[in-house]
CSV table of C-alpha atoms in Angstrom, one decimal:
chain,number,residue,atom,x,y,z
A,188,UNK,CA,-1.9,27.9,-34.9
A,189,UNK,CA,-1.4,24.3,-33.4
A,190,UNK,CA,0.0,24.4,-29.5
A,191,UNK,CA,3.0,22.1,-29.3
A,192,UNK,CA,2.8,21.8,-25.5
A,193,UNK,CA,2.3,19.0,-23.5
A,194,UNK,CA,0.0,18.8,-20.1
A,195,UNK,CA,2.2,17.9,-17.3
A,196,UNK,CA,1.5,15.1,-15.0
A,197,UNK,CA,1.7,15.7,-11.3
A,198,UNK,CA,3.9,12.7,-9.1
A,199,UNK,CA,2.5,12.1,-5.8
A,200,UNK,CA,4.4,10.1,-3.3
A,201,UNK,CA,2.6,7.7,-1.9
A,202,UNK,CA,5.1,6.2,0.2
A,203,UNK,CA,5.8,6.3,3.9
A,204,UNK,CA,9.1,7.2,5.1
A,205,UNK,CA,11.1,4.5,7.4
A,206,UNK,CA,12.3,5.0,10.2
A,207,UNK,CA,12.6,3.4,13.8
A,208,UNK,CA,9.8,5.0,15.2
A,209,UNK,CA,7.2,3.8,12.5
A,210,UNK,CA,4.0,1.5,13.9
A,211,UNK,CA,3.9,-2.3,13.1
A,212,UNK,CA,1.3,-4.9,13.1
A,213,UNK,CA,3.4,-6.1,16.1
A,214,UNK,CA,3.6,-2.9,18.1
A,215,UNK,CA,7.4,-2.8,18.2
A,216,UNK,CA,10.0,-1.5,16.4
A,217,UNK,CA,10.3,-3.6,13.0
A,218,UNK,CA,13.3,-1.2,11.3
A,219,UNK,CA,16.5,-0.2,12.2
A,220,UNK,CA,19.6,2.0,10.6
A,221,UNK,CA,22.6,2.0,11.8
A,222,UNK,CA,26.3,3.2,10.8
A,223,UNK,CA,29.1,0.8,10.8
A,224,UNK,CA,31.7,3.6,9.1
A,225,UNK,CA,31.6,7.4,9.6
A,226,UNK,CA,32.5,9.8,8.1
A,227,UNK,CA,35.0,10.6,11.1
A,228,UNK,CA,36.4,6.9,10.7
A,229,UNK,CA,37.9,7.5,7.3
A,230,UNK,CA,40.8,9.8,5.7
A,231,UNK,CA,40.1,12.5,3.6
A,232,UNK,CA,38.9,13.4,0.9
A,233,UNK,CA,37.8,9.8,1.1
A,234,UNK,CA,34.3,10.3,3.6
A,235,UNK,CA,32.0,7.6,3.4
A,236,UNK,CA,29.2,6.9,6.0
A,237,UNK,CA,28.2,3.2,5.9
A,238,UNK,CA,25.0,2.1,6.7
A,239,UNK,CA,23.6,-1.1,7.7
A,240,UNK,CA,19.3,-1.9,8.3
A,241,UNK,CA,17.8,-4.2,10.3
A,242,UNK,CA,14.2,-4.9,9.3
A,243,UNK,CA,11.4,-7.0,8.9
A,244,UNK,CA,10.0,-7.0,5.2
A,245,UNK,CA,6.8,-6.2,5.7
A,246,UNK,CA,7.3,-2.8,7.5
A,247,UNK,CA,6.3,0.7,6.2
A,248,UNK,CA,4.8,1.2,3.0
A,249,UNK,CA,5.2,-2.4,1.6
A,250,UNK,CA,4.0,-5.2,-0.7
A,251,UNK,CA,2.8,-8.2,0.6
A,252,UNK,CA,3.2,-11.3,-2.9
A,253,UNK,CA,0.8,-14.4,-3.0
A,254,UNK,CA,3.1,-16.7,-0.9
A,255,UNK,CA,2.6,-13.9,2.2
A,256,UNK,CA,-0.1,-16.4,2.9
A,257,UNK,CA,-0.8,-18.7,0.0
A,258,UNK,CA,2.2,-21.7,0.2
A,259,UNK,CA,4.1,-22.4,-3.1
A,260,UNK,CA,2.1,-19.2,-4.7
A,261,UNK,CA,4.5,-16.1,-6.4
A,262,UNK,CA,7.1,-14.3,-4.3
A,263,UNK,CA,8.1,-10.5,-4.7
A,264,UNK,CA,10.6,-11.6,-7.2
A,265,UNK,CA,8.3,-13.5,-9.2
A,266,UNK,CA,5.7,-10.5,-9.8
A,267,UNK,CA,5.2,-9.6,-13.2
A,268,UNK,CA,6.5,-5.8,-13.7
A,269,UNK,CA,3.5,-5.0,-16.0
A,270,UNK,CA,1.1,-5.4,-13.4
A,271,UNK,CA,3.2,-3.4,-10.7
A,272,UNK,CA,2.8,-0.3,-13.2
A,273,UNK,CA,-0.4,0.3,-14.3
A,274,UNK,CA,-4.1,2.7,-14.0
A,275,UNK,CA,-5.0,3.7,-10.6
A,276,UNK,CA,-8.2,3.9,-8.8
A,277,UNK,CA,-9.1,5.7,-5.9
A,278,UNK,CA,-12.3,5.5,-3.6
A,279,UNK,CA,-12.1,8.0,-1.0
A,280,UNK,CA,-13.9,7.0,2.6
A,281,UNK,CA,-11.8,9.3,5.0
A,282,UNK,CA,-15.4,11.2,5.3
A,283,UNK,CA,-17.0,8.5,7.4
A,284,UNK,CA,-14.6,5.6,7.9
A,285,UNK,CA,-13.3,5.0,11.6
A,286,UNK,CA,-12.1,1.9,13.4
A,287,UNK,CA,-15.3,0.0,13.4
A,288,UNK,CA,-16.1,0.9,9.6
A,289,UNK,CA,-15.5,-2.4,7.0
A,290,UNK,CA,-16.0,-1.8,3.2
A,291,UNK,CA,-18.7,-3.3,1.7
A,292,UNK,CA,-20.0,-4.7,-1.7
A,293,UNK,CA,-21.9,-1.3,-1.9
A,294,UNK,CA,-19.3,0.8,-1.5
A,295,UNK,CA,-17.7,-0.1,-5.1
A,296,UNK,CA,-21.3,-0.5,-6.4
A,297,UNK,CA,-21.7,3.3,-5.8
A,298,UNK,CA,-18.1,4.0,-6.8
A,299,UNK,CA,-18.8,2.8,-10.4
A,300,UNK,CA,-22.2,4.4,-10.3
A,301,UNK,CA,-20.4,7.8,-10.1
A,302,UNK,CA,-17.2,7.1,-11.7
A,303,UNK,CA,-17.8,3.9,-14.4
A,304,UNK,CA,-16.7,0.2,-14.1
A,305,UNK,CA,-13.4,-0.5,-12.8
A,306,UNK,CA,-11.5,-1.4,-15.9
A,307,UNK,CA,-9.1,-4.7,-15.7
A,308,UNK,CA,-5.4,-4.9,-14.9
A,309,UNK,CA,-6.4,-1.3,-12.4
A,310,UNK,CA,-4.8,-1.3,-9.0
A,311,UNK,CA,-7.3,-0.1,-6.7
A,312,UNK,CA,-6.3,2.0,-3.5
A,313,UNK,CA,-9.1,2.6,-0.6
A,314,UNK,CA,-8.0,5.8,1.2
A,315,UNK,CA,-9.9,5.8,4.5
A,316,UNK,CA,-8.1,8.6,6.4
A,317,UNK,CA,-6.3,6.6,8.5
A,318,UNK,CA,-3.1,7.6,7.6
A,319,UNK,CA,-3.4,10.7,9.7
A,320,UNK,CA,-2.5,8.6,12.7
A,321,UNK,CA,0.3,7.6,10.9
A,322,UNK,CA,3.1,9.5,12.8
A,323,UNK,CA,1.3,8.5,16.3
A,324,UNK,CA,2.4,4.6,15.9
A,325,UNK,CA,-0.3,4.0,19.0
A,326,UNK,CA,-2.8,5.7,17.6
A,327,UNK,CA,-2.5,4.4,14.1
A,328,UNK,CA,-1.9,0.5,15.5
A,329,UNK,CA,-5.1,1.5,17.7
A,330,UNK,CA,-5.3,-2.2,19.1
A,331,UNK,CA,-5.1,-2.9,15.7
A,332,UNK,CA,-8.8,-1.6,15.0
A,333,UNK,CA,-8.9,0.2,12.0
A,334,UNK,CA,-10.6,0.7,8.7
A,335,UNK,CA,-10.9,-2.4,6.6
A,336,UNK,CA,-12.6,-4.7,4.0
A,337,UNK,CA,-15.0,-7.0,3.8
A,338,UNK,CA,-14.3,-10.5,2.0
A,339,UNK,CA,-17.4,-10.0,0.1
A,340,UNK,CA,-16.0,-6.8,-1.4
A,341,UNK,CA,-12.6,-8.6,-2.0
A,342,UNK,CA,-14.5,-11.0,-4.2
A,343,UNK,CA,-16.1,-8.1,-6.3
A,344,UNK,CA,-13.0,-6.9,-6.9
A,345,UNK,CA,-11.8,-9.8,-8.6
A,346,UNK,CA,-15.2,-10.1,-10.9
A,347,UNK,CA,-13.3,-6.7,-12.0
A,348,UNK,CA,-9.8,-8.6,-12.4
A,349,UNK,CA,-7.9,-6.1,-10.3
A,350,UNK,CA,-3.8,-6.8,-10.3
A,351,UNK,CA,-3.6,-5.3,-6.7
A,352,UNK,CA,-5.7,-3.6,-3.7
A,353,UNK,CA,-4.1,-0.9,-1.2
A,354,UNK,CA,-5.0,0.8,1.9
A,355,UNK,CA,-3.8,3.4,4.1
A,356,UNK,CA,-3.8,1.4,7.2
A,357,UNK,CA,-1.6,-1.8,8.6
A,358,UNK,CA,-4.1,-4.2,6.5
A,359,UNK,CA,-7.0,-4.7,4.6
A,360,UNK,CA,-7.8,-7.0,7.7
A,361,UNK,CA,-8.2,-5.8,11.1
A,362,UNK,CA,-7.8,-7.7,14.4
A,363,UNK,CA,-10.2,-10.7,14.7
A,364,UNK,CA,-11.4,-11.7,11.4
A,365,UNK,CA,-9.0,-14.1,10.4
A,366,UNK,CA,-7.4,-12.6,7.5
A,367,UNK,CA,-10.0,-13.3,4.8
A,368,UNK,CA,-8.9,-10.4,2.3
A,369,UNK,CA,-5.4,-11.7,2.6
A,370,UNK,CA,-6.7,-15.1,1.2
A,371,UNK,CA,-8.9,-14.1,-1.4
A,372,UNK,CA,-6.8,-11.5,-2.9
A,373,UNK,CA,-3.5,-13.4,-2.4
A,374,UNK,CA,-5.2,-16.5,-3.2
A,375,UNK,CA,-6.0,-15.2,-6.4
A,376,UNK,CA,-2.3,-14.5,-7.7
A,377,UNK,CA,-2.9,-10.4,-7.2
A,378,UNK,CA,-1.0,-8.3,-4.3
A,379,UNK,CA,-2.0,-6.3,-1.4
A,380,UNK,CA,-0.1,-2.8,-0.6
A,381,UNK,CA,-0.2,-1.3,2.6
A,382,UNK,CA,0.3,1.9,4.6
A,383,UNK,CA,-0.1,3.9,1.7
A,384,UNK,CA,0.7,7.6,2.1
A,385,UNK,CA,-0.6,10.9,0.6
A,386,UNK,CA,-3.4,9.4,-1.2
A,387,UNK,CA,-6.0,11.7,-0.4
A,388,UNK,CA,-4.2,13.3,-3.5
A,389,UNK,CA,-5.3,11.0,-6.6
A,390,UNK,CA,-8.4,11.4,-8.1
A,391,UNK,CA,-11.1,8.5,-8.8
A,392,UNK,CA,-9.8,7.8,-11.9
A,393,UNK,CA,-7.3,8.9,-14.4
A,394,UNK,CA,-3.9,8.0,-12.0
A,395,UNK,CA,-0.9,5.5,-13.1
A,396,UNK,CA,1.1,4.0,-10.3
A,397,UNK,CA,4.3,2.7,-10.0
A,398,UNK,CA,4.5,-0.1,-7.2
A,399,UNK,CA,8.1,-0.9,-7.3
A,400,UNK,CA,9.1,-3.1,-4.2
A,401,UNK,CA,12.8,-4.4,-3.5
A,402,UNK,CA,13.3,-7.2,-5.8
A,403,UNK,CA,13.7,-10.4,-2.7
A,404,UNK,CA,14.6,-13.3,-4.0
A,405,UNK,CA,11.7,-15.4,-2.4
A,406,UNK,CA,10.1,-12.8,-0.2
A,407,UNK,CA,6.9,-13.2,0.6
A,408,UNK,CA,6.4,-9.0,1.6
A,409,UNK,CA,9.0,-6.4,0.7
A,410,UNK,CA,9.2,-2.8,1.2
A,411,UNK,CA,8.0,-0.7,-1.8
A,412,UNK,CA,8.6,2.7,-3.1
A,413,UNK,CA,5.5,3.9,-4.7
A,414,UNK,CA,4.4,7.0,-6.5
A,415,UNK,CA,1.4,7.7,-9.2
A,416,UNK,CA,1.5,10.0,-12.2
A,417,UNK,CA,-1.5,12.3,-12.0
């Protein structure tokens, strides 16, 4: 007799939560929540607590669009929602990635070795580790010396017509190199995600993610609520 039961997919949250105490590119506090009603402030049975944030877009688990860097290129609000949903892929470096260690060419070589081609339209996540650090903001800024990519590898990754690239740390660039994964990916009309949480959960293959940042008219990075289907 035929099962009629379906496998279940696991959801991972792959999002940091904000708060004030959160590290930045800049070192200082980039979000803020206050409350402008209370609870206390109103008559019952009518309680509201109103909040109001203070923030800069790209803080915390967010998107950065093609005009981050790129001038008169796509904004959050222009991103097609096709390629914010889509297959995942996940190469895991937490075993020997530290501050000094930049992802090269090779890396994805040996990832597709093991694992098959990256297919096109995946969004392609490198978990280094980093995001251990994440709740000592100093540690995790670290001078802002962390894991990151090489331009090189950047480039292969658009021979495999990627729609995005994340990371678990504050960039795919670290201090001192100018930025060039921000302009070839960007440059290229795809997206970058960054301080990705929890993804030392997602296999290689087989995920589907849901980037879904706030909808900013014109905003070049936006905070993003993402999770994957497992």
């Amino acid at each position: 007799m035929q099962s009629n039961s379906r496998p279940t997919s696991k959801i991972i949250d792959l999002t940091q939560t904000l708060c004030a105490e959160i590290p930045s590119w800049d070192g200082d506090c980039g979000f803020n929540l206050s409350v402008s009603v209370d609870y206390t402030d109103c008559v019952a049975p009518d309680l509201f607590r109103v909040q109001s944030i203070s923030t800069r877009a790209g803080m915390g688990t967010h998107i950065d669009a093609p005009a981050h860097c790129i001038s008169g290129a796509k904004t959050v609000d222009d991103l097609v929602i096709e390629n914010l949903i889509t297959s995942c892929v996940t190469i895991h470096l937490d075993q020997f990635a530290d501050e000094n260690y930049v992802v090269m060419p090779e890396i994805v070589h040996k990832f597709e070795r093991e694992n098959g081609q990256i297919e096109p339209s995946s969004f392609v996540i490198f978990y280094t580790g980093w995001s251990k650090y994440w709740n000592n903001p100093i540690e995790y800024r670290n001078g802002l010396r962390f894991p990151s990519l090489h331009e090189q590898t950047a480039q292969l990754l658009l021979e495999r017509h990627i729609t995005g690239l994340g990371t678990d740390t504050l960039s795919a660039d670290s201090k001192g190199n100018s930025f060039p994964v921000h302009r070839v990916i960007l440059g290229a009309g795809k997206y970058l995600v960054e301080n990705i949480a929890n993804a030392d959960a997602l296999p290689a293959t087989g995920a589907q993610i849901f980037v879904l940042p706030m909808k900013i008219r014109d905003g070049t990075e936006a905070p993003a609520r993402i999770v994957a289907l497992v």
